[in-house]
GROMACS .gro file of C-alpha atoms in nm:
model
  340
    1MET     CA    1   0.000   0.000   0.000
    2PRO     CA    2   0.117   0.356  -0.056
    3GLN     CA    3   0.261   0.545   0.235
    4PRO     CA    4   0.012   0.780   0.403
    5ALA     CA    5   0.035   1.122   0.249
    6PRO     CA    6   0.089   1.418   0.479
    7GLY     CA    7  -0.194   1.649   0.565
    8ARG     CA    8  -0.567   1.610   0.601
    9ARG     CA    9  -0.734   1.298   0.463
   10ARG     CA   10  -0.940   1.384   0.163
   11ARG     CA   11  -1.127   1.191  -0.101
   12PRO     CA   12  -1.066   0.821  -0.164
   13SER     CA   13  -0.933   0.732  -0.506
   14ALA     CA   14  -0.858   0.439  -0.730
   15VAL     CA   15  -1.015   0.174  -0.512
   16ALA     CA   16  -1.259   0.143  -0.800
   17VAL     CA   17  -0.974   0.035  -1.025
   18ALA     CA   18  -0.876  -0.222  -0.767
   19LEU     CA   19  -1.214  -0.391  -0.782
   20ALA     CA   20  -1.220  -0.389  -1.162
   21VAL     CA   21  -0.857  -0.474  -1.222
   22SER     CA   22  -0.867  -0.413  -1.594
   23GLY     CA   23  -1.027  -0.069  -1.559
   24VAL     CA   24  -0.737   0.163  -1.636
   25LEU     CA   25  -0.561  -0.094  -1.854
   26MET     CA   26  -0.868  -0.161  -2.069
   27MET     CA   27  -0.932   0.207  -2.131
   28ALA     CA   28  -0.562   0.259  -2.197
   29GLY     CA   29  -0.571  -0.013  -2.464
   30CYS     CA   30  -0.444  -0.321  -2.285
   31GLY     CA   31  -0.707  -0.567  -2.403
   32ASP     CA   32  -1.012  -0.732  -2.253
   33ASP     CA   33  -0.857  -0.892  -1.945
   34PRO     CA   34  -0.486  -0.839  -1.885
   35ALA     CA   35  -0.494  -1.079  -1.590
   36ILE     CA   36  -0.589  -1.370  -1.815
   37ALA     CA   37  -0.473  -1.323  -2.172
   38ASP     CA   38  -0.298  -1.084  -2.412
   39ARG     CA   39  -0.296  -1.291  -2.727
   40ASP     CA   40  -0.335  -0.992  -2.964
   41ARG     CA   41   0.026  -0.886  -2.906
   42GLY     CA   42   0.155  -1.230  -3.004
   43GLY     CA   43   0.305  -1.298  -2.664
   44GLY     CA   44   0.087  -1.596  -2.584
   45PRO     CA   45  -0.143  -1.620  -2.284
   46ILE     CA   46  -0.051  -1.419  -1.981
   47GLY     CA   47  -0.007  -1.655  -1.692
   48ASP     CA   48   0.275  -1.874  -1.821
   49PRO     CA   49   0.463  -1.936  -1.496
   50GLY     CA   50   0.806  -1.924  -1.662
   51GLY     CA   51   0.998  -1.940  -1.334
   52ASP     CA   52   0.929  -1.928  -0.965
   53GLN     CA   53   0.588  -1.763  -0.996
   54GLN     CA   54   0.344  -1.887  -0.733
   55LEU     CA   55   0.041  -2.055  -0.891
   56ARG     CA   56  -0.154  -2.160  -0.581
   57ALA     CA   57  -0.268  -1.952  -0.287
   58PRO     CA   58  -0.114  -2.023   0.053
   59GLU     CA   59  -0.323  -2.165   0.335
   60PRO     CA   60  -0.511  -1.907   0.547
   61GLU     CA   61  -0.320  -1.773   0.846
   62GLY     CA   62  -0.424  -1.582   1.156
   63ASN     CA   63  -0.766  -1.423   1.100
   64GLN     CA   64  -0.777  -1.507   0.732
   65LEU     CA   65  -1.084  -1.683   0.596
   66SER     CA   66  -1.074  -1.969   0.346
   67HIS     CA   67  -1.171  -1.929  -0.017
   68GLU     CA   68  -1.472  -2.150   0.051
   69GLU     CA   69  -1.600  -1.915   0.321
   70MET     CA   70  -1.557  -1.611   0.100
   71ARG     CA   71  -1.718  -1.778  -0.198
   72GLU     CA   72  -2.016  -1.894   0.007
   73ALA     CA   73  -2.079  -1.540   0.133
   74LEU     CA   74  -2.064  -1.398  -0.219
   75GLU     CA   75  -2.285  -1.673  -0.362
   76GLU     CA   76  -2.544  -1.608  -0.092
   77HIS     CA   77  -2.587  -1.247  -0.200
   78PHE     CA   78  -2.479  -1.260  -0.566
   79GLY     CA   79  -2.628  -1.587  -0.680
   80GLU     CA   80  -2.599  -1.515  -1.054
   81ALA     CA   81  -2.241  -1.387  -1.035
   82THR     CA   82  -1.923  -1.529  -1.181
   83ILE     CA   83  -1.688  -1.581  -0.886
   84THR     CA   84  -1.309  -1.610  -0.890
   85ASP     CA   85  -1.049  -1.615  -0.613
   86THR     CA   86  -0.678  -1.591  -0.539
   87ASP     CA   87  -0.598  -1.908  -0.733
   88ASP     CA   88  -0.744  -1.748  -1.046
   89VAL     CA   89  -0.543  -1.428  -1.000
   90LEU     CA   90  -0.199  -1.568  -0.920
   91PRO     CA   91  -0.108  -1.718  -1.263
   92GLY     CA   92  -0.136  -1.380  -1.434
   93LEU     CA   93  -0.033  -1.157  -1.147
   94ARG     CA   94   0.329  -1.106  -1.253
   95ASP     CA   95   0.230  -1.011  -1.606
   96LEU     CA   96  -0.037  -0.776  -1.479
   97ASP     CA   97   0.213  -0.610  -1.248
   98THR     CA   98   0.442  -0.563  -1.549
   99GLU     CA   99   0.162  -0.395  -1.744
  100LEU     CA  100   0.084  -0.169  -1.450
  101GLN     CA  101   0.449  -0.070  -1.419
  102ARG     CA  102   0.445   0.033  -1.785
  103LEU     CA  103   0.175   0.290  -1.722
  104ARG     CA  104   0.275   0.654  -1.746
  105VAL     CA  105   0.098   0.841  -1.469
  106ALA     CA  106   0.066   1.215  -1.426
  107PRO     CA  107   0.143   1.360  -1.183
  108GLN     CA  108   0.444   1.132  -1.152
  109GLU     CA  109   0.420   1.112  -0.773
  110CYS     CA  110   0.091   0.923  -0.817
  111LYS     CA  111   0.255   0.633  -1.004
  112GLN     CA  112   0.322   0.413  -0.702
  113TYR     CA  113  -0.022   0.480  -0.558
  114VAL     CA  114  -0.206   0.402  -0.883
  115VAL     CA  115  -0.009   0.082  -0.943
  116GLU     CA  116  -0.062  -0.050  -0.592
  117SER     CA  117  -0.430   0.049  -0.587
  118ALA     CA  118  -0.492  -0.132  -0.915
  119SER     CA  119  -0.337  -0.458  -0.798
  120PRO     CA  120  -0.603  -0.731  -0.758
  121LEU     CA  121  -0.409  -0.894  -0.475
  122PRO     CA  122  -0.291  -0.659  -0.197
  123ASP     CA  123   0.009  -0.779  -0.001
  124GLY     CA  124  -0.080  -1.039   0.261
  125SER     CA  125  -0.435  -1.096   0.139
  126LEU     CA  126  -0.650  -1.372   0.001
  127VAL     CA  127  -0.938  -1.260  -0.222
  128ALA     CA  128  -1.265  -1.366  -0.378
  129HIS     CA  129  -1.430  -1.160  -0.652
  130ALA     CA  130  -1.784  -1.167  -0.792
  131VAL     CA  131  -1.909  -1.004  -1.113
  132GLN     CA  132  -2.281  -0.989  -1.189
  133ALA     CA  133  -2.459  -0.826  -1.480
  134GLY     CA  134  -2.732  -0.577  -1.398
  135SER     CA  135  -2.783  -0.294  -1.155
  136VAL     CA  136  -2.764  -0.310  -0.778
  137GLY     CA  137  -3.142  -0.292  -0.765
  138GLY     CA  138  -3.169  -0.602  -0.980
  139SER     CA  139  -2.902  -0.789  -0.784
  140GLU     CA  140  -3.042  -0.734  -0.436
  141ASP     CA  141  -3.271  -1.037  -0.454
  142SER     CA  142  -3.047  -1.252  -0.670
  143GLY     CA  143  -2.912  -1.467  -0.392
  144GLY     CA  144  -3.019  -1.815  -0.489
  145SER     CA  145  -3.380  -1.748  -0.592
  146GLY     CA  146  -3.349  -1.393  -0.726
  147ASP     CA  147  -3.519  -1.253  -1.032
  148SER     CA  148  -3.284  -1.354  -1.309
  149GLU     CA  149  -3.457  -1.117  -1.550
  150ASP     CA  150  -3.341  -0.821  -1.342
  151SER     CA  151  -2.993  -0.960  -1.281
  152GLU     CA  152  -2.940  -1.006  -1.657
  153ASP     CA  153  -3.019  -0.645  -1.734
  154THR     CA  154  -2.683  -0.571  -1.889
  155GLY     CA  155  -2.801  -0.232  -2.003
  156SER     CA  156  -2.780  -0.118  -1.643
  157GLY     CA  157  -2.412  -0.205  -1.615
  158SER     CA  158  -2.268  -0.453  -1.368
  159VAL     CA  159  -2.224  -0.507  -0.997
  160GLU     CA  160  -1.891  -0.626  -0.861
  161ALA     CA  161  -1.802  -0.741  -0.511
  162THR     CA  162  -1.460  -0.829  -0.371
  163VAL     CA  163  -1.368  -0.983  -0.036
  164TYR     CA  164  -1.018  -0.925   0.101
  165THR     CA  165  -0.913  -1.129   0.404
  166PHE     CA  166  -0.600  -1.065   0.611
  167ALA     CA  167  -0.415  -1.238   0.892
  168GLU     CA  168  -0.442  -0.931   1.116
  169TRP     CA  169  -0.666  -0.626   1.125
  170GLU     CA  170  -0.378  -0.382   1.080
  171SER     CA  171  -0.320  -0.506   0.725
  172ALA     CA  172  -0.689  -0.479   0.646
  173ASP     CA  173  -0.694  -0.127   0.783
  174ALA     CA  174  -0.391  -0.038   0.572
  175LEU     CA  175  -0.582  -0.134   0.257
  176LEU     CA  176  -0.868   0.104   0.328
  177SER     CA  177  -0.671   0.385   0.489
  178GLY     CA  178  -0.413   0.367   0.209
  179GLU     CA  179  -0.686   0.449  -0.041
  180GLN     CA  180  -0.796   0.743   0.169
  181ASP     CA  181  -0.445   0.875   0.221
  182GLY     CA  182  -0.323   0.830  -0.135
  183VAL     CA  183  -0.581   1.061  -0.279
  184ALA     CA  184  -0.442   1.348  -0.078
  185LEU     CA  185  -0.206   1.368  -0.376
  186CYS     CA  186  -0.405   1.188  -0.644
  187ASP     CA  187  -0.779   1.255  -0.646
  188THR     CA  188  -0.737   1.342  -1.016
  189TYR     CA  189  -0.475   1.191  -1.245
  190THR     CA  190  -0.411   1.052  -1.593
  191ALA     CA  191  -0.273   0.713  -1.697
  192THR     CA  192  -0.124   0.621  -2.033
  193ARG     CA  193  -0.002   0.282  -2.149
  194PRO     CA  194   0.271   0.308  -2.413
  195SER     CA  195   0.163   0.108  -2.717
  196GLY     CA  196   0.510   0.042  -2.858
  197GLU     CA  197   0.386   0.159  -3.196
  198GLU     CA  198   0.528   0.458  -3.378
  199ASP     CA  199   0.204   0.571  -3.536
  200GLY     CA  200  -0.024   0.778  -3.321
  201GLU     CA  201  -0.030   0.862  -2.956
  202PRO     CA  202  -0.167   0.604  -2.710
  203PRO     CA  203  -0.498   0.694  -2.550
  204VAL     CA  204  -0.484   0.880  -2.220
  205THR     CA  205  -0.719   0.776  -1.942
  206GLU     CA  206  -0.838   1.058  -1.718
  207VAL     CA  207  -0.955   0.952  -1.373
  208THR     CA  208  -1.157   1.166  -1.133
  209VAL     CA  209  -1.299   1.048  -0.801
  210GLU     CA  210  -1.510   1.208  -0.532
  211GLU     CA  211  -1.597   1.090  -0.183
  212VAL     CA  212  -1.960   1.033  -0.089
  213SER     CA  213  -2.067   1.059   0.273
  214MET     CA  214  -2.213   0.741   0.419
  215SER     CA  215  -2.295   0.565   0.744
  216SER     CA  216  -2.182   0.220   0.852
  217ALA     CA  217  -2.176  -0.006   1.157
  218ALA     CA  218  -1.841  -0.151   1.043
  219ASP     CA  219  -1.505  -0.049   1.191
  220ALA     CA  220  -1.418   0.166   0.888
  221SER     CA  221  -1.581   0.265   0.562
  222LEU     CA  222  -1.561   0.485   0.256
  223GLY     CA  223  -1.788   0.561  -0.037
  224LEU     CA  224  -1.698   0.717  -0.370
  225THR     CA  225  -1.795   0.797  -0.724
  226GLN     CA  226  -1.545   0.760  -1.006
  227GLU     CA  227  -1.530   0.867  -1.369
  228LEU     CA  228  -1.283   0.731  -1.626
  229ARG     CA  229  -1.254   0.904  -1.965
  230ALA     CA  230  -1.047   0.774  -2.257
  231ASP     CA  231  -1.059   0.796  -2.636
  232GLY     CA  232  -1.414   0.932  -2.638
  233ALA     CA  233  -1.547   0.666  -2.401
  234THR     CA  234  -1.658   0.729  -2.043
  235SER     CA  235  -1.713   0.485  -1.759
  236HIS     CA  236  -1.881   0.566  -1.429
  237LEU     CA  237  -1.867   0.379  -1.102
  238VAL     CA  238  -2.008   0.411  -0.750
  239ALA     CA  239  -1.834   0.204  -0.482
  240VAL     CA  240  -1.850   0.130  -0.111
  241MET     CA  241  -1.570  -0.030   0.093
  242LEU     CA  242  -1.623  -0.162   0.447
  243ARG     CA  243  -1.373  -0.306   0.693
  244HIS     CA  244  -1.453  -0.498   1.009
  245GLY     CA  245  -1.168  -0.661   1.192
  246SER     CA  246  -0.942  -0.834   0.940
  247GLN     CA  247  -1.206  -0.857   0.666
  248VAL     CA  248  -1.275  -0.604   0.390
  249VAL     CA  249  -1.566  -0.604   0.145
  250LEU     CA  250  -1.587  -0.382  -0.162
  251VAL     CA  251  -1.912  -0.355  -0.362
  252ALA     CA  252  -1.957  -0.132  -0.667
  253GLU     CA  253  -2.186  -0.066  -0.959
  254ALA     CA  254  -2.035   0.032  -1.292
  255GLY     CA  255  -2.201   0.164  -1.605
  256ALA     CA  256  -2.162   0.392  -1.903
  257GLU     CA  257  -2.414   0.643  -1.770
  258ALA     CA  258  -2.345   0.864  -1.471
  259PRO     CA  259  -2.613   0.842  -1.199
  260GLU     CA  260  -2.808   1.157  -1.130
  261GLU     CA  261  -2.684   1.357  -0.834
  262ASP     CA  262  -2.996   1.278  -0.632
  263GLU     CA  263  -2.957   0.907  -0.713
  264VAL     CA  264  -2.603   0.871  -0.580
  265GLU     CA  265  -2.703   0.880  -0.212
  266ASP     CA  266  -2.963   0.606  -0.260
  267LEU     CA  267  -2.720   0.394  -0.461
  268VAL     CA  268  -2.448   0.428  -0.197
  269GLU     CA  269  -2.699   0.322   0.068
  270GLN     CA  270  -2.793   0.012  -0.132
  271LEU     CA  271  -2.429  -0.077  -0.192
  272GLN     CA  272  -2.356  -0.030   0.178
  273GLU     CA  273  -2.642  -0.267   0.264
  274GLN     CA  274  -2.503  -0.534   0.031
  275ALA     CA  275  -2.147  -0.494   0.156
  276ALA     CA  276  -2.267  -0.505   0.517
  277ALA     CA  277  -2.468  -0.821   0.449
  278VAL     CA  278  -2.163  -1.000   0.307
  279LEU     CA  279  -1.939  -0.870   0.584
  280SER     CA  280  -2.190  -0.981   0.848
  281ASP     CA  281  -2.180  -1.334   0.709
  282LEU     CA  282  -1.801  -1.333   0.714
  283THR     CA  283  -1.758  -1.193   1.065
  284GLY     CA  284  -2.066  -1.338   1.238
  285GLU     CA  285  -2.166  -0.989   1.355
  286ASP     CA  286  -2.477  -0.793   1.262
  287LEU     CA  287  -2.346  -0.490   1.075
  288ALA     CA  288  -2.678  -0.375   0.932
  289LEU     CA  289  -2.772  -0.018   1.008
  290GLU     CA  290  -3.095   0.032   1.198
  291ASP     CA  291  -3.372   0.176   0.985
  292GLU     CA  292  -3.433   0.545   1.063
  293ASP     CA  293  -3.809   0.491   1.064
  294ASP     CA  294  -3.767   0.222   1.329
  295ASP     CA  295  -3.556   0.461   1.534
  296ASP     CA  296  -3.828   0.727   1.507
  297GLU     CA  297  -4.093   0.477   1.616
  298ASP     CA  298  -3.881   0.367   1.912
  299ALA     CA  299  -3.830   0.731   2.010
  300ASP     CA  300  -4.204   0.796   1.986
  301GLU     CA  301  -4.278   0.490   2.200
  302ASP     CA  302  -4.024   0.601   2.460
  303ALA     CA  303  -4.171   0.950   2.464
  304GLY     CA  304  -4.523   0.808   2.501
  305SER     CA  305  -4.409   0.582   2.784
  306ASP     CA  306  -4.250   0.878   2.963
  307GLU     CA  307  -4.571   1.077   2.928
  308ASP     CA  308  -4.779   0.790   3.069
  309GLU     CA  309  -4.547   0.756   3.366
  310SER     CA  310  -4.563   1.131   3.422
  311ASP     CA  311  -4.944   1.122   3.410
  312GLU     CA  312  -4.956   0.834   3.657
  313GLU     CA  313  -4.721   1.015   3.894
  314SER     CA  314  -4.930   1.331   3.861
  315GLY     CA  315  -5.248   1.135   3.929
  316ASP     CA  316  -5.097   0.977   4.238
  317GLY     CA  317  -4.996   1.319   4.359
  318ASP     CA  318  -5.346   1.458   4.313
  319GLU     CA  319  -5.498   1.167   4.508
  320THR     CA  320  -5.248   1.219   4.789
  321ASP     CA  321  -5.327   1.589   4.805
  322GLN     CA  322  -5.700   1.516   4.814
  323ASP     CA  323  -5.653   1.262   5.096
  324GLU     CA  324  -5.454   1.514   5.297
  325THR     CA  325  -5.726   1.778   5.243
  326ASP     CA  326  -5.997   1.536   5.359
  327GLU     CA  327  -5.796   1.456   5.672
  328ASP     CA  328  -5.756   1.828   5.751
  329GLU     CA  329  -6.133   1.885   5.717
  330THR     CA  330  -6.208   1.590   5.950
  331ASP     CA  331  -5.967   1.721   6.212
  332GLN     CA  332  -6.128   2.065   6.192
  333ASP     CA  333  -6.479   1.919   6.241
  334GLU     CA  334  -6.368   1.728   6.548
  335THR     CA  335  -6.209   2.042   6.694
  336ASP     CA  336  -6.531   2.243   6.637
  337GLN     CA  337  -6.738   1.976   6.813
  338ASP     CA  338  -6.505   1.977   7.117
  339ASP     CA  339  -6.533   2.360   7.144
  340SER     CA  340  -6.909   2.347   7.140
   0.00000   0.00000   0.00000
């Protein structure tokens, strides 16, 4: 992860690229999926081990979850999704890192941050990644028995979810806080992948991100919108990242159309609910936010209860006062009779 930048924390940044690994590379002309294949350049499939490259994920350590646990959580909430994990990433990781290193980033001081943010496998992590066609609205009920017609609505973009699991919470916190700190320098930047061809300039990808305020019951959270522009094409993304303990969940919706300003807040809330549901399954803790309407009802009930208790106390006081008055009148009558 990049070193924390000095000064006040500002907007989060290329976490969106991290969840869609090919984001910058695709728009910079690197092919459909640089983590899997790059056959168009004649170099054969990316992923040829060709040395000491690790091809299988290590066993979980410390607080890390297994791939099975992560996959089960994603399948529960993204039943129509295509799910991959660390074992699918490792064969092409070295080649992807090479492609990322070839990127020209401006300003130059953002290079390390952009490269590390775009890596699909942060240091010390195991991952599971789900990709599902359709909008977040169509994917909410897709766990197992969802409406497949909604989830296949490719015109609405796609929903992606990634689980990162670490041996200790400090590493998980570094992933999220690194995104927040890095943007102190790099909330806006450009990335260019040299094509190696003499004719024409390679396309430049312009990236702009903005933080979106959100609430969460998790230990840490961030929400953002992102826009990528390259060669006349534009991609928009809204993402939410939650951390609880040593587990991190990232959920995002991507599409060609930018959501309306008044839609962003609702979309972030829906993404937060999905991320919290997955994270709750992984940690065994209820991380769902209480509904505001329920809070209002509880407050009204408490207020009503207080009023009832106040009325009862007031009634008891009135009865006591009346009893004391009756006793005084009786004593006065007896005194009058004795005088007569």
